[in-house]
C-alpha cells in the first residue's frame, strides 16, 4: 500500500543552503524511534564471535584499530589487514562497524565500492560517521566528513554488479555525499536486495553525459528490503530516488518486498521518486511516511514506468 503522510512540506529543505540544522519530524504511531547513531548492538541484539571495528580518519595516527584514510580503501584491504579471512561474515560469525570519525579538512575524493559481502540478519556491515565527522543536517559545518569523488561515476556502490552482494544488512548512517564532478552518475547505487540509509544527505548529483538518468539514490533488484529514513536527497539534475528492476539481461520477474521511506525530503530537477522495469510490481509494498517529494521541473513527483504498478 502506498502511504503518504505529509506532516511537513518544504520544512528544512532550505536549511541546506541557509545553514539551519535540519529537524525531521516523525509520526510516533507509524515510525519507531530512530536514533541519531545506530549501532550493530541496537539492530541485531545478539552476541557474535567477532565484532570488528574499522576506522576511517583523515589522519590515522593513534587510531584504536585498523584505520584507513579513505572509505574507498576498506573493501579491498580489510580481508588480510584484520582477523577476517573472507567477506563471508556469516561463516565467521562477524559484524563490521566502520567508524568515520574525527574532523576532516578536505573531502574524501575517492569513489567507494563494497561488493561480494555475505551477511544476514545477525551479521551486519555498518558504515557510520561519529563525533566531529558527523553532520547535524548542515553540510557547511566545519570538520564533517563529505564523500565527493573527483572522478566520473557513482559515489557509493553497495554491490558492484547486479546482485553480487546481499545488501539488505548493509547500513549507511550519517554520511554526506555530493557530486560536484561533471559526470557523476549516482550518489548511492545499490545492486542487491536493499539495505538501510539513515541520516544521510545526498546533494547536487550532477548531469550524466552518457545519456543515462542521474539519481541521488538508485536501488536495482527485483526483490527489495530497503529502508531510507531521516535522509535528504536534493539538487540532483536527474531524479531523486529510483527503484529499478532493469538489469543487464532484462528483468521479467515480478517484484516483491518492501521499500520504506520515512521522515525524508526528496527533490530533483526531474522526477522525485520513480520506479520502473519488470512485468508486474504489485508485490512491492512502498511506504512513504512523513516525507516531502517534489519535482522541480514540473515532471511528476512520483512516476512509474514499464510495469503493472505498486502496492
PDB file of C-alpha atoms in Angstrom:
ATOM      1  CA  UNK A   1       0.000   0.000   0.000  1.00  0.00           C
ATOM      2  CA  UNK A   2       1.340   3.402  -0.879  1.00  0.00           C
ATOM      3  CA  UNK A   3       1.157   5.590   2.214  1.00  0.00           C
ATOM      4  CA  UNK A   4       1.671   9.361   2.029  1.00  0.00           C
ATOM      5  CA  UNK A   5       1.515  11.316   5.252  1.00  0.00           C
ATOM      6  CA  UNK A   6       2.512  14.940   4.625  1.00  0.00           C
ATOM      7  CA  UNK A   7       3.468  16.025   8.141  1.00  0.00           C
ATOM      8  CA  UNK A   8       5.760  18.651   6.693  1.00  0.00           C
ATOM      9  CA  UNK A   9       6.298  20.252   3.319  1.00  0.00           C
ATOM     10  CA  UNK A  10       9.282  22.344   2.398  1.00  0.00           C
ATOM     11  CA  UNK A  11      10.261  22.493   6.099  1.00  0.00           C
ATOM     12  CA  UNK A  12      14.042  22.037   6.430  1.00  0.00           C
ATOM     13  CA  UNK A  13      14.714  21.778   2.686  1.00  0.00           C
ATOM     14  CA  UNK A  14      16.028  25.335   2.584  1.00  0.00           C
ATOM     15  CA  UNK A  15      18.183  24.688   5.622  1.00  0.00           C
ATOM     16  CA  UNK A  16      20.791  23.041   3.414  1.00  0.00           C
ATOM     17  CA  UNK A  17      21.556  26.424   1.920  1.00  0.00           C
ATOM     18  CA  UNK A  18      20.694  28.762   4.781  1.00  0.00           C
ATOM     19  CA  UNK A  19      22.730  26.915   7.413  1.00  0.00           C
ATOM     20  CA  UNK A  20      19.988  25.862   9.827  1.00  0.00           C
ATOM     21  CA  UNK A  21      20.029  22.436  11.368  1.00  0.00           C
ATOM     22  CA  UNK A  22      17.574  20.009   9.791  1.00  0.00           C
ATOM     23  CA  UNK A  23      14.943  18.688  12.159  1.00  0.00           C
ATOM     24  CA  UNK A  24      12.945  15.924  10.511  1.00  0.00           C
ATOM     25  CA  UNK A  25       9.539  15.194  12.011  1.00  0.00           C
ATOM     26  CA  UNK A  26       8.212  11.745  12.765  1.00  0.00           C
ATOM     27  CA  UNK A  27       4.829  10.220  13.475  1.00  0.00           C
ATOM     28  CA  UNK A  28       5.237   8.074  16.608  1.00  0.00           C
ATOM     29  CA  UNK A  29       2.378   5.808  15.560  1.00  0.00           C
ATOM     30  CA  UNK A  30       3.992   4.941  12.261  1.00  0.00           C
ATOM     31  CA  UNK A  31       7.724   5.197  12.818  1.00  0.00           C
ATOM     32  CA  UNK A  32       9.784   3.567  15.524  1.00  0.00           C
ATOM     33  CA  UNK A  33      12.327   5.622  17.430  1.00  0.00           C
ATOM     34  CA  UNK A  34      15.159   6.450  15.059  1.00  0.00           C
ATOM     35  CA  UNK A  35      18.448   7.027  16.846  1.00  0.00           C
ATOM     36  CA  UNK A  36      20.875   9.629  15.555  1.00  0.00           C
ATOM     37  CA  UNK A  37      23.564   6.976  15.701  1.00  0.00           C
ATOM     38  CA  UNK A  38      22.542   3.352  15.371  1.00  0.00           C
ATOM     39  CA  UNK A  39      24.944   0.577  16.221  1.00  0.00           C
ATOM     40  CA  UNK A  40      25.148  -3.104  15.462  1.00  0.00           C
ATOM     41  CA  UNK A  41      24.064  -3.888  19.007  1.00  0.00           C
ATOM     42  CA  UNK A  42      20.957  -1.712  18.552  1.00  0.00           C
ATOM     43  CA  UNK A  43      19.893  -3.534  15.401  1.00  0.00           C
ATOM     44  CA  UNK A  44      21.000  -7.097  15.975  1.00  0.00           C
ATOM     45  CA  UNK A  45      20.793  -7.611  19.705  1.00  0.00           C
ATOM     46  CA  UNK A  46      22.681 -10.909  19.580  1.00  0.00           C
ATOM     47  CA  UNK A  47      26.267 -11.722  20.502  1.00  0.00           C
ATOM     48  CA  UNK A  48      28.740 -12.695  17.795  1.00  0.00           C
ATOM     49  CA  UNK A  49      32.265 -14.086  17.956  1.00  0.00           C
ATOM     50  CA  UNK A  50      33.882 -11.152  16.160  1.00  0.00           C
ATOM     51  CA  UNK A  51      32.845  -7.506  16.413  1.00  0.00           C
ATOM     52  CA  UNK A  52      35.326  -5.790  14.135  1.00  0.00           C
ATOM     53  CA  UNK A  53      35.813  -2.017  14.432  1.00  0.00           C
ATOM     54  CA  UNK A  54      37.409  -0.262  11.453  1.00  0.00           C
ATOM     55  CA  UNK A  55      38.302   3.438  11.459  1.00  0.00           C
ATOM     56  CA  UNK A  56      38.350   5.935   8.606  1.00  0.00           C
ATOM     57  CA  UNK A  57      40.178   9.134   9.513  1.00  0.00           C
ATOM     58  CA  UNK A  58      41.978  11.884   7.681  1.00  0.00           C
ATOM     59  CA  UNK A  59      44.923  11.123   9.932  1.00  0.00           C
ATOM     60  CA  UNK A  60      45.190   7.574  11.308  1.00  0.00           C
ATOM     61  CA  UNK A  61      47.787   8.386  13.959  1.00  0.00           C
ATOM     62  CA  UNK A  62      46.605   6.992  17.282  1.00  0.00           C
ATOM     63  CA  UNK A  63      43.606   5.099  15.874  1.00  0.00           C
ATOM     64  CA  UNK A  64      42.477   2.328  18.255  1.00  0.00           C
ATOM     65  CA  UNK A  65      42.171  -0.243  15.452  1.00  0.00           C
ATOM     66  CA  UNK A  66      42.737  -0.842  11.770  1.00  0.00           C
ATOM     67  CA  UNK A  67      42.481   2.556  10.083  1.00  0.00           C
ATOM     68  CA  UNK A  68      42.328   3.918   6.534  1.00  0.00           C
ATOM     69  CA  UNK A  69      42.471   7.494   5.264  1.00  0.00           C
ATOM     70  CA  UNK A  70      39.694   6.946   2.704  1.00  0.00           C
ATOM     71  CA  UNK A  71      36.493   4.922   2.860  1.00  0.00           C
ATOM     72  CA  UNK A  72      37.421   3.553  -0.566  1.00  0.00           C
ATOM     73  CA  UNK A  73      40.333   1.602   0.942  1.00  0.00           C
ATOM     74  CA  UNK A  74      38.234  -0.558   3.244  1.00  0.00           C
ATOM     75  CA  UNK A  75      36.614  -3.042   0.844  1.00  0.00           C
ATOM     76  CA  UNK A  76      39.790  -4.184  -0.901  1.00  0.00           C
ATOM     77  CA  UNK A  77      42.050  -4.360   2.150  1.00  0.00           C
ATOM     78  CA  UNK A  78      40.007  -5.382   5.175  1.00  0.00           C
ATOM     79  CA  UNK A  79      40.455  -9.096   4.429  1.00  0.00           C
ATOM     80  CA  UNK A  80      44.115  -9.647   5.231  1.00  0.00           C
ATOM     81  CA  UNK A  81      44.572  -6.482   7.269  1.00  0.00           C
ATOM     82  CA  UNK A  82      42.275  -7.807  10.011  1.00  0.00           C
ATOM     83  CA  UNK A  83      41.116 -11.095  11.517  1.00  0.00           C
ATOM     84  CA  UNK A  84      38.720 -11.584   8.607  1.00  0.00           C
ATOM     85  CA  UNK A  85      39.723 -14.343   6.209  1.00  0.00           C
ATOM     86  CA  UNK A  86      36.950 -13.673   3.685  1.00  0.00           C
ATOM     87  CA  UNK A  87      33.958 -11.406   3.053  1.00  0.00           C
ATOM     88  CA  UNK A  88      31.622 -14.085   4.402  1.00  0.00           C
ATOM     89  CA  UNK A  89      30.529 -12.625   7.729  1.00  0.00           C
ATOM     90  CA  UNK A  90      28.071 -15.429   8.451  1.00  0.00           C
ATOM     91  CA  UNK A  91      30.667 -18.217   8.355  1.00  0.00           C
ATOM     92  CA  UNK A  92      32.967 -16.183  10.616  1.00  0.00           C
ATOM     93  CA  UNK A  93      30.140 -15.091  12.947  1.00  0.00           C
ATOM     94  CA  UNK A  94      31.239 -11.486  12.498  1.00  0.00           C
ATOM     95  CA  UNK A  95      29.892  -7.941  12.448  1.00  0.00           C
ATOM     96  CA  UNK A  96      31.787  -4.983  10.990  1.00  0.00           C
ATOM     97  CA  UNK A  97      31.366  -1.357  12.041  1.00  0.00           C
ATOM     98  CA  UNK A  98      33.233   1.253  10.022  1.00  0.00           C
ATOM     99  CA  UNK A  99      33.666   4.364  12.169  1.00  0.00           C
ATOM    100  CA  UNK A 100      34.271   7.543  10.177  1.00  0.00           C
ATOM    101  CA  UNK A 101      35.374   9.946  12.877  1.00  0.00           C
ATOM    102  CA  UNK A 102      37.442  12.973  13.877  1.00  0.00           C
ATOM    103  CA  UNK A 103      37.455  16.253  11.954  1.00  0.00           C
ATOM    104  CA  UNK A 104      38.133  16.360   8.210  1.00  0.00           C
ATOM    105  CA  UNK A 105      39.773  19.326   6.474  1.00  0.00           C
ATOM    106  CA  UNK A 106      39.112  18.063   2.909  1.00  0.00           C
ATOM    107  CA  UNK A 107      36.546  15.911   1.144  1.00  0.00           C
ATOM    108  CA  UNK A 108      37.093  12.195   0.593  1.00  0.00           C
ATOM    109  CA  UNK A 109      37.597  12.355  -3.185  1.00  0.00           C
ATOM    110  CA  UNK A 110      37.644   8.618  -3.970  1.00  0.00           C
ATOM    111  CA  UNK A 111      34.591   6.637  -5.181  1.00  0.00           C
ATOM    112  CA  UNK A 112      33.622   3.814  -2.830  1.00  0.00           C
ATOM    113  CA  UNK A 113      32.565   0.248  -3.619  1.00  0.00           C
ATOM    114  CA  UNK A 114      31.539  -2.622  -1.357  1.00  0.00           C
ATOM    115  CA  UNK A 115      30.999  -5.906  -3.190  1.00  0.00           C
ATOM    116  CA  UNK A 116      30.827  -9.623  -2.564  1.00  0.00           C
ATOM    117  CA  UNK A 117      29.826  -9.460   1.114  1.00  0.00           C
ATOM    118  CA  UNK A 118      27.799 -12.294   2.593  1.00  0.00           C
ATOM    119  CA  UNK A 119      25.692 -11.113   5.528  1.00  0.00           C
ATOM    120  CA  UNK A 120      22.439 -11.991   7.216  1.00  0.00           C
ATOM    121  CA  UNK A 121      20.084 -10.663   9.868  1.00  0.00           C
ATOM    122  CA  UNK A 122      22.640 -11.298  12.616  1.00  0.00           C
ATOM    123  CA  UNK A 123      25.778 -10.300  10.735  1.00  0.00           C
ATOM    124  CA  UNK A 124      25.826  -6.707   9.510  1.00  0.00           C
ATOM    125  CA  UNK A 125      28.127  -4.296   7.718  1.00  0.00           C
ATOM    126  CA  UNK A 126      27.669  -0.776   9.121  1.00  0.00           C
ATOM    127  CA  UNK A 127      29.209   2.466   7.820  1.00  0.00           C
ATOM    128  CA  UNK A 128      28.641   5.399  10.161  1.00  0.00           C
ATOM    129  CA  UNK A 129      30.017   8.854  10.946  1.00  0.00           C
ATOM    130  CA  UNK A 130      30.699   9.849  14.525  1.00  0.00           C
ATOM    131  CA  UNK A 131      31.820  12.824  16.570  1.00  0.00           C
ATOM    132  CA  UNK A 132      33.282  15.765  14.660  1.00  0.00           C
ATOM    133  CA  UNK A 133      32.886  13.928  11.346  1.00  0.00           C
ATOM    134  CA  UNK A 134      29.108  13.657  11.721  1.00  0.00           C
ATOM    135  CA  UNK A 135      26.866  16.350  10.234  1.00  0.00           C
ATOM    136  CA  UNK A 136      23.958  17.936  12.093  1.00  0.00           C
ATOM    137  CA  UNK A 137      21.899  18.482   8.942  1.00  0.00           C
ATOM    138  CA  UNK A 138      24.231  21.140   7.549  1.00  0.00           C
ATOM    139  CA  UNK A 139      26.957  20.215   5.080  1.00  0.00           C
ATOM    140  CA  UNK A 140      28.758  23.510   5.752  1.00  0.00           C
ATOM    141  CA  UNK A 141      29.668  22.515   9.313  1.00  0.00           C
ATOM    142  CA  UNK A 142      33.450  22.642   9.706  1.00  0.00           C
ATOM    143  CA  UNK A 143      35.090  19.237  10.023  1.00  0.00           C
ATOM    144  CA  UNK A 144      32.277  16.975   8.805  1.00  0.00           C
ATOM    145  CA  UNK A 145      33.003  14.041   6.507  1.00  0.00           C
ATOM    146  CA  UNK A 146      31.940  14.548   2.872  1.00  0.00           C
ATOM    147  CA  UNK A 147      32.256  11.893   0.175  1.00  0.00           C
ATOM    148  CA  UNK A 148      32.715  13.845  -3.078  1.00  0.00           C
ATOM    149  CA  UNK A 149      34.577  11.775  -5.720  1.00  0.00           C
ATOM    150  CA  UNK A 150      36.719  13.734  -8.149  1.00  0.00           C
ATOM    151  CA  UNK A 151      36.207  11.189 -10.959  1.00  0.00           C
ATOM    152  CA  UNK A 152      33.144  10.294 -13.007  1.00  0.00           C
ATOM    153  CA  UNK A 153      30.840   7.513 -11.867  1.00  0.00           C
ATOM    154  CA  UNK A 154      28.995   6.540  -8.692  1.00  0.00           C
ATOM    155  CA  UNK A 155      30.000   7.961  -5.323  1.00  0.00           C
ATOM    156  CA  UNK A 156      28.993   4.925  -3.199  1.00  0.00           C
ATOM    157  CA  UNK A 157      28.192   1.479  -4.609  1.00  0.00           C
ATOM    158  CA  UNK A 158      26.756  -1.268  -2.432  1.00  0.00           C
ATOM    159  CA  UNK A 159      27.270  -4.239  -4.703  1.00  0.00           C
ATOM    160  CA  UNK A 160      29.192  -3.538  -7.904  1.00  0.00           C
ATOM    161  CA  UNK A 161      27.392  -5.864 -10.295  1.00  0.00           C
ATOM    162  CA  UNK A 162      23.753  -6.871 -10.157  1.00  0.00           C
ATOM    163  CA  UNK A 163      23.020  -8.901  -7.031  1.00  0.00           C
ATOM    164  CA  UNK A 164      26.673  -9.640  -6.199  1.00  0.00           C
ATOM    165  CA  UNK A 165      26.004  -8.934  -2.520  1.00  0.00           C
ATOM    166  CA  UNK A 166      23.121  -9.297  -0.115  1.00  0.00           C
ATOM    167  CA  UNK A 167      22.961  -5.605   0.734  1.00  0.00           C
ATOM    168  CA  UNK A 168      19.889  -5.890   2.984  1.00  0.00           C
ATOM    169  CA  UNK A 169      22.170  -5.990   6.010  1.00  0.00           C
ATOM    170  CA  UNK A 170      24.353  -3.057   4.997  1.00  0.00           C
ATOM    171  CA  UNK A 171      23.648   0.121   6.969  1.00  0.00           C
ATOM    172  CA  UNK A 172      24.825   3.588   5.902  1.00  0.00           C
ATOM    173  CA  UNK A 173      24.358   6.175   8.643  1.00  0.00           C
ATOM    174  CA  UNK A 174      25.169   9.879   8.782  1.00  0.00           C
ATOM    175  CA  UNK A 175      27.140  10.457   5.576  1.00  0.00           C
ATOM    176  CA  UNK A 176      27.164  13.485   3.296  1.00  0.00           C
ATOM    177  CA  UNK A 177      27.515  12.509  -0.357  1.00  0.00           C
ATOM    178  CA  UNK A 178      27.761  15.162  -3.022  1.00  0.00           C
ATOM    179  CA  UNK A 179      28.574  15.135  -6.714  1.00  0.00           C
ATOM    180  CA  UNK A 180      30.441  18.155  -7.980  1.00  0.00           C
ATOM    181  CA  UNK A 181      32.224  16.138 -10.704  1.00  0.00           C
ATOM    182  CA  UNK A 182      30.508  16.962 -14.027  1.00  0.00           C
ATOM    183  CA  UNK A 183      29.822  13.319 -14.961  1.00  0.00           C
ATOM    184  CA  UNK A 184      28.650  11.941 -11.615  1.00  0.00           C
ATOM    185  CA  UNK A 185      26.003   9.327 -12.416  1.00  0.00           C
ATOM    186  CA  UNK A 186      24.518   8.446  -8.998  1.00  0.00           C
ATOM    187  CA  UNK A 187      25.074   9.330  -5.362  1.00  0.00           C
ATOM    188  CA  UNK A 188      24.303   5.856  -3.942  1.00  0.00           C
ATOM    189  CA  UNK A 189      23.807   2.817  -6.172  1.00  0.00           C
ATOM    190  CA  UNK A 190      22.531  -0.402  -4.569  1.00  0.00           C
ATOM    191  CA  UNK A 191      22.936  -3.534  -6.687  1.00  0.00           C
ATOM    192  CA  UNK A 192      21.479  -6.018  -4.249  1.00  0.00           C
ATOM    193  CA  UNK A 193      18.352  -6.669  -2.267  1.00  0.00           C
ATOM    194  CA  UNK A 194      18.132  -3.417  -0.346  1.00  0.00           C
ATOM    195  CA  UNK A 195      19.794  -2.022   2.739  1.00  0.00           C
ATOM    196  CA  UNK A 196      19.306   0.843   5.144  1.00  0.00           C
ATOM    197  CA  UNK A 197      20.195   4.506   4.573  1.00  0.00           C
ATOM    198  CA  UNK A 198      19.773   6.735   7.656  1.00  0.00           C
ATOM    199  CA  UNK A 199      20.530  10.372   8.488  1.00  0.00           C
ATOM    200  CA  UNK A 200      22.293  10.930   5.163  1.00  0.00           C
ATOM    201  CA  UNK A 201      22.492  13.939   2.820  1.00  0.00           C
ATOM    202  CA  UNK A 202      22.798  13.183  -0.913  1.00  0.00           C
ATOM    203  CA  UNK A 203      23.282  16.527  -2.611  1.00  0.00           C
ATOM    204  CA  UNK A 204      23.916  18.108  -6.019  1.00  0.00           C
ATOM    205  CA  UNK A 205      24.474  14.991  -8.107  1.00  0.00           C
ATOM    206  CA  UNK A 206      25.493  16.378 -11.497  1.00  0.00           C
ATOM    207  CA  UNK A 207      24.386  15.555 -15.058  1.00  0.00           C
ATOM    208  CA  UNK A 208      25.382  12.230 -16.572  1.00  0.00           C
ATOM    209  CA  UNK A 209      26.771  12.965 -20.047  1.00  0.00           C
ATOM    210  CA  UNK A 210      26.423   9.371 -21.225  1.00  0.00           C
ATOM    211  CA  UNK A 211      22.697   9.828 -21.697  1.00  0.00           C
ATOM    212  CA  UNK A 212      21.514   7.780 -18.726  1.00  0.00           C
ATOM    213  CA  UNK A 213      19.455   9.265 -15.932  1.00  0.00           C
ATOM    214  CA  UNK A 214      21.168  10.619 -12.861  1.00  0.00           C
ATOM    215  CA  UNK A 215      19.862   9.526  -9.430  1.00  0.00           C
ATOM    216  CA  UNK A 216      20.537  10.626  -5.896  1.00  0.00           C
ATOM    217  CA  UNK A 217      19.826   7.049  -4.722  1.00  0.00           C
ATOM    218  CA  UNK A 218      19.072   4.122  -7.036  1.00  0.00           C
ATOM    219  CA  UNK A 219      18.316   0.538  -5.966  1.00  0.00           C
ATOM    220  CA  UNK A 220      18.350  -2.183  -8.631  1.00  0.00           C
ATOM    221  CA  UNK A 221      16.826  -5.583  -7.843  1.00  0.00           C
ATOM    222  CA  UNK A 222      13.544  -7.428  -8.434  1.00  0.00           C
ATOM    223  CA  UNK A 223      13.114  -8.008  -4.702  1.00  0.00           C
ATOM    224  CA  UNK A 224      13.563  -5.227  -2.178  1.00  0.00           C
ATOM    225  CA  UNK A 225      14.113  -4.836   1.526  1.00  0.00           C
ATOM    226  CA  UNK A 226      15.123  -1.182   1.569  1.00  0.00           C
ATOM    227  CA  UNK A 227      14.666   1.480   4.259  1.00  0.00           C
ATOM    228  CA  UNK A 228      15.515   5.177   3.887  1.00  0.00           C
ATOM    229  CA  UNK A 229      14.990   7.338   6.991  1.00  0.00           C
ATOM    230  CA  UNK A 230      15.839  10.895   8.066  1.00  0.00           C
ATOM    231  CA  UNK A 231      17.547  11.442   4.722  1.00  0.00           C
ATOM    232  CA  UNK A 232      17.676  14.357   2.272  1.00  0.00           C
ATOM    233  CA  UNK A 233      18.137  13.846  -1.472  1.00  0.00           C
ATOM    234  CA  UNK A 234      18.352  17.274  -3.062  1.00  0.00           C
ATOM    235  CA  UNK A 235      19.671  19.060  -6.116  1.00  0.00           C
ATOM    236  CA  UNK A 236      20.054  16.065  -8.430  1.00  0.00           C
ATOM    237  CA  UNK A 237      19.975  17.194 -12.069  1.00  0.00           C
ATOM    238  CA  UNK A 238      18.174  13.959 -12.874  1.00  0.00           C
ATOM    239  CA  UNK A 239      15.923  12.092 -10.460  1.00  0.00           C
ATOM    240  CA  UNK A 240      15.813  11.800  -6.699  1.00  0.00           C
ATOM    241  CA  UNK A 241      15.238   8.131  -5.790  1.00  0.00           C
ATOM    242  CA  UNK A 242      14.878   5.290  -8.288  1.00  0.00           C
ATOM    243  CA  UNK A 243      13.686   1.708  -7.727  1.00  0.00           C
ATOM    244  CA  UNK A 244      14.666  -0.410 -10.698  1.00  0.00           C
ATOM    245  CA  UNK A 245      14.137  -3.955 -11.896  1.00  0.00           C
ATOM    246  CA  UNK A 246      16.128  -3.039 -15.004  1.00  0.00           C
ATOM    247  CA  UNK A 247      19.152  -5.351 -15.103  1.00  0.00           C
ATOM    248  CA  UNK A 248      21.688  -6.014 -17.902  1.00  0.00           C
ATOM    249  CA  UNK A 249      19.916  -9.166 -19.096  1.00  0.00           C
ATOM    250  CA  UNK A 250      16.466  -7.580 -18.816  1.00  0.00           C
ATOM    251  CA  UNK A 251      14.165  -8.095 -15.860  1.00  0.00           C
ATOM    252  CA  UNK A 252      10.934 -10.022 -16.276  1.00  0.00           C
ATOM    253  CA  UNK A 253      10.483 -11.252 -12.715  1.00  0.00           C
ATOM    254  CA  UNK A 254       7.635  -9.959 -10.621  1.00  0.00           C
ATOM    255  CA  UNK A 255       8.812  -7.608  -7.918  1.00  0.00           C
ATOM    256  CA  UNK A 256       8.360  -8.246  -4.221  1.00  0.00           C
ATOM    257  CA  UNK A 257       9.426  -6.926  -0.844  1.00  0.00           C
ATOM    258  CA  UNK A 258       9.081  -3.631   0.997  1.00  0.00           C
ATOM    259  CA  UNK A 259      10.554  -0.181   0.469  1.00  0.00           C
ATOM    260  CA  UNK A 260      10.145   2.259   3.377  1.00  0.00           C
ATOM    261  CA  UNK A 261      10.910   5.960   3.054  1.00  0.00           C
ATOM    262  CA  UNK A 262      10.328   7.745   6.366  1.00  0.00           C
ATOM    263  CA  UNK A 263      10.956  11.296   7.591  1.00  0.00           C
ATOM    264  CA  UNK A 264      12.831  12.356   4.473  1.00  0.00           C
ATOM    265  CA  UNK A 265      12.996  15.028   1.768  1.00  0.00           C
ATOM    266  CA  UNK A 266      13.406  14.091  -1.897  1.00  0.00           C
ATOM    267  CA  UNK A 267      13.661  16.828  -4.511  1.00  0.00           C
ATOM    268  CA  UNK A 268      15.173  16.756  -8.000  1.00  0.00           C
ATOM    269  CA  UNK A 269      15.162  18.686 -11.243  1.00  0.00           C
ATOM    270  CA  UNK A 270      13.384  15.752 -12.868  1.00  0.00           C
ATOM    271  CA  UNK A 271      11.145  13.187 -11.122  1.00  0.00           C
ATOM    272  CA  UNK A 272      11.308  12.929  -7.327  1.00  0.00           C
ATOM    273  CA  UNK A 273      10.637   9.172  -6.979  1.00  0.00           C
ATOM    274  CA  UNK A 274      10.499   6.793  -9.936  1.00  0.00           C
ATOM    275  CA  UNK A 275      10.027   3.028 -10.291  1.00  0.00           C
ATOM    276  CA  UNK A 276      10.459   1.018 -13.472  1.00  0.00           C
ATOM    277  CA  UNK A 277      11.185  -2.383 -15.031  1.00  0.00           C
ATOM    278  CA  UNK A 278       9.646  -5.815 -14.626  1.00  0.00           C
ATOM    279  CA  UNK A 279       6.282  -7.192 -15.711  1.00  0.00           C
ATOM    280  CA  UNK A 280       4.359  -6.568 -12.514  1.00  0.00           C
ATOM    281  CA  UNK A 281       5.396  -4.857  -9.318  1.00  0.00           C
ATOM    282  CA  UNK A 282       2.153  -5.265  -7.450  1.00  0.00           C
ATOM    283  CA  UNK A 283       4.103  -7.399  -4.963  1.00  0.00           C
ATOM    284  CA  UNK A 284       6.274  -4.449  -3.899  1.00  0.00           C
ATOM    285  CA  UNK A 285       4.954  -2.642  -0.828  1.00  0.00           C
ATOM    286  CA  UNK A 286       6.009   1.016  -0.908  1.00  0.00           C
ATOM    287  CA  UNK A 287       5.556   3.032   2.296  1.00  0.00           C
ATOM    288  CA  UNK A 288       6.256   6.772   2.170  1.00  0.00           C
ATOM    289  CA  UNK A 289       5.622   8.391   5.550  1.00  0.00           C
ATOM    290  CA  UNK A 290       6.308  11.957   6.779  1.00  0.00           C
ATOM    291  CA  UNK A 291       8.218  12.620   3.563  1.00  0.00           C
ATOM    292  CA  UNK A 292       8.252  15.533   1.107  1.00  0.00           C
ATOM    293  CA  UNK A 293       8.748  14.502  -2.554  1.00  0.00           C
ATOM    294  CA  UNK A 294       8.960  17.122  -5.271  1.00  0.00           C
ATOM    295  CA  UNK A 295       9.967  17.537  -8.908  1.00  0.00           C
ATOM    296  CA  UNK A 296      11.396  20.947  -9.574  1.00  0.00           C
ATOM    297  CA  UNK A 297      10.819  20.819 -13.345  1.00  0.00           C
ATOM    298  CA  UNK A 298       7.089  20.165 -13.474  1.00  0.00           C
ATOM    299  CA  UNK A 299       7.505  16.425 -14.074  1.00  0.00           C
ATOM    300  CA  UNK A 300       5.576  14.017 -11.879  1.00  0.00           C
ATOM    301  CA  UNK A 301       6.659  13.960  -8.258  1.00  0.00           C
ATOM    302  CA  UNK A 302       6.164  10.159  -8.267  1.00  0.00           C
ATOM    303  CA  UNK A 303       6.280   8.234 -11.545  1.00  0.00           C
ATOM    304  CA  UNK A 304       6.050   4.588 -12.628  1.00  0.00           C
ATOM    305  CA  UNK A 305       7.300   3.112 -15.903  1.00  0.00           C
ATOM    306  CA  UNK A 306       7.010  -0.241 -17.694  1.00  0.00           C
ATOM    307  CA  UNK A 307       5.278  -2.338 -15.056  1.00  0.00           C
ATOM    308  CA  UNK A 308       1.913  -3.112 -13.612  1.00  0.00           C
ATOM    309  CA  UNK A 309       2.144  -0.908 -10.560  1.00  0.00           C
ATOM    310  CA  UNK A 310       2.951  -0.965  -6.870  1.00  0.00           C
ATOM    311  CA  UNK A 311       1.030  -1.707  -3.725  1.00  0.00           C
TER     312      UNK A 311
END
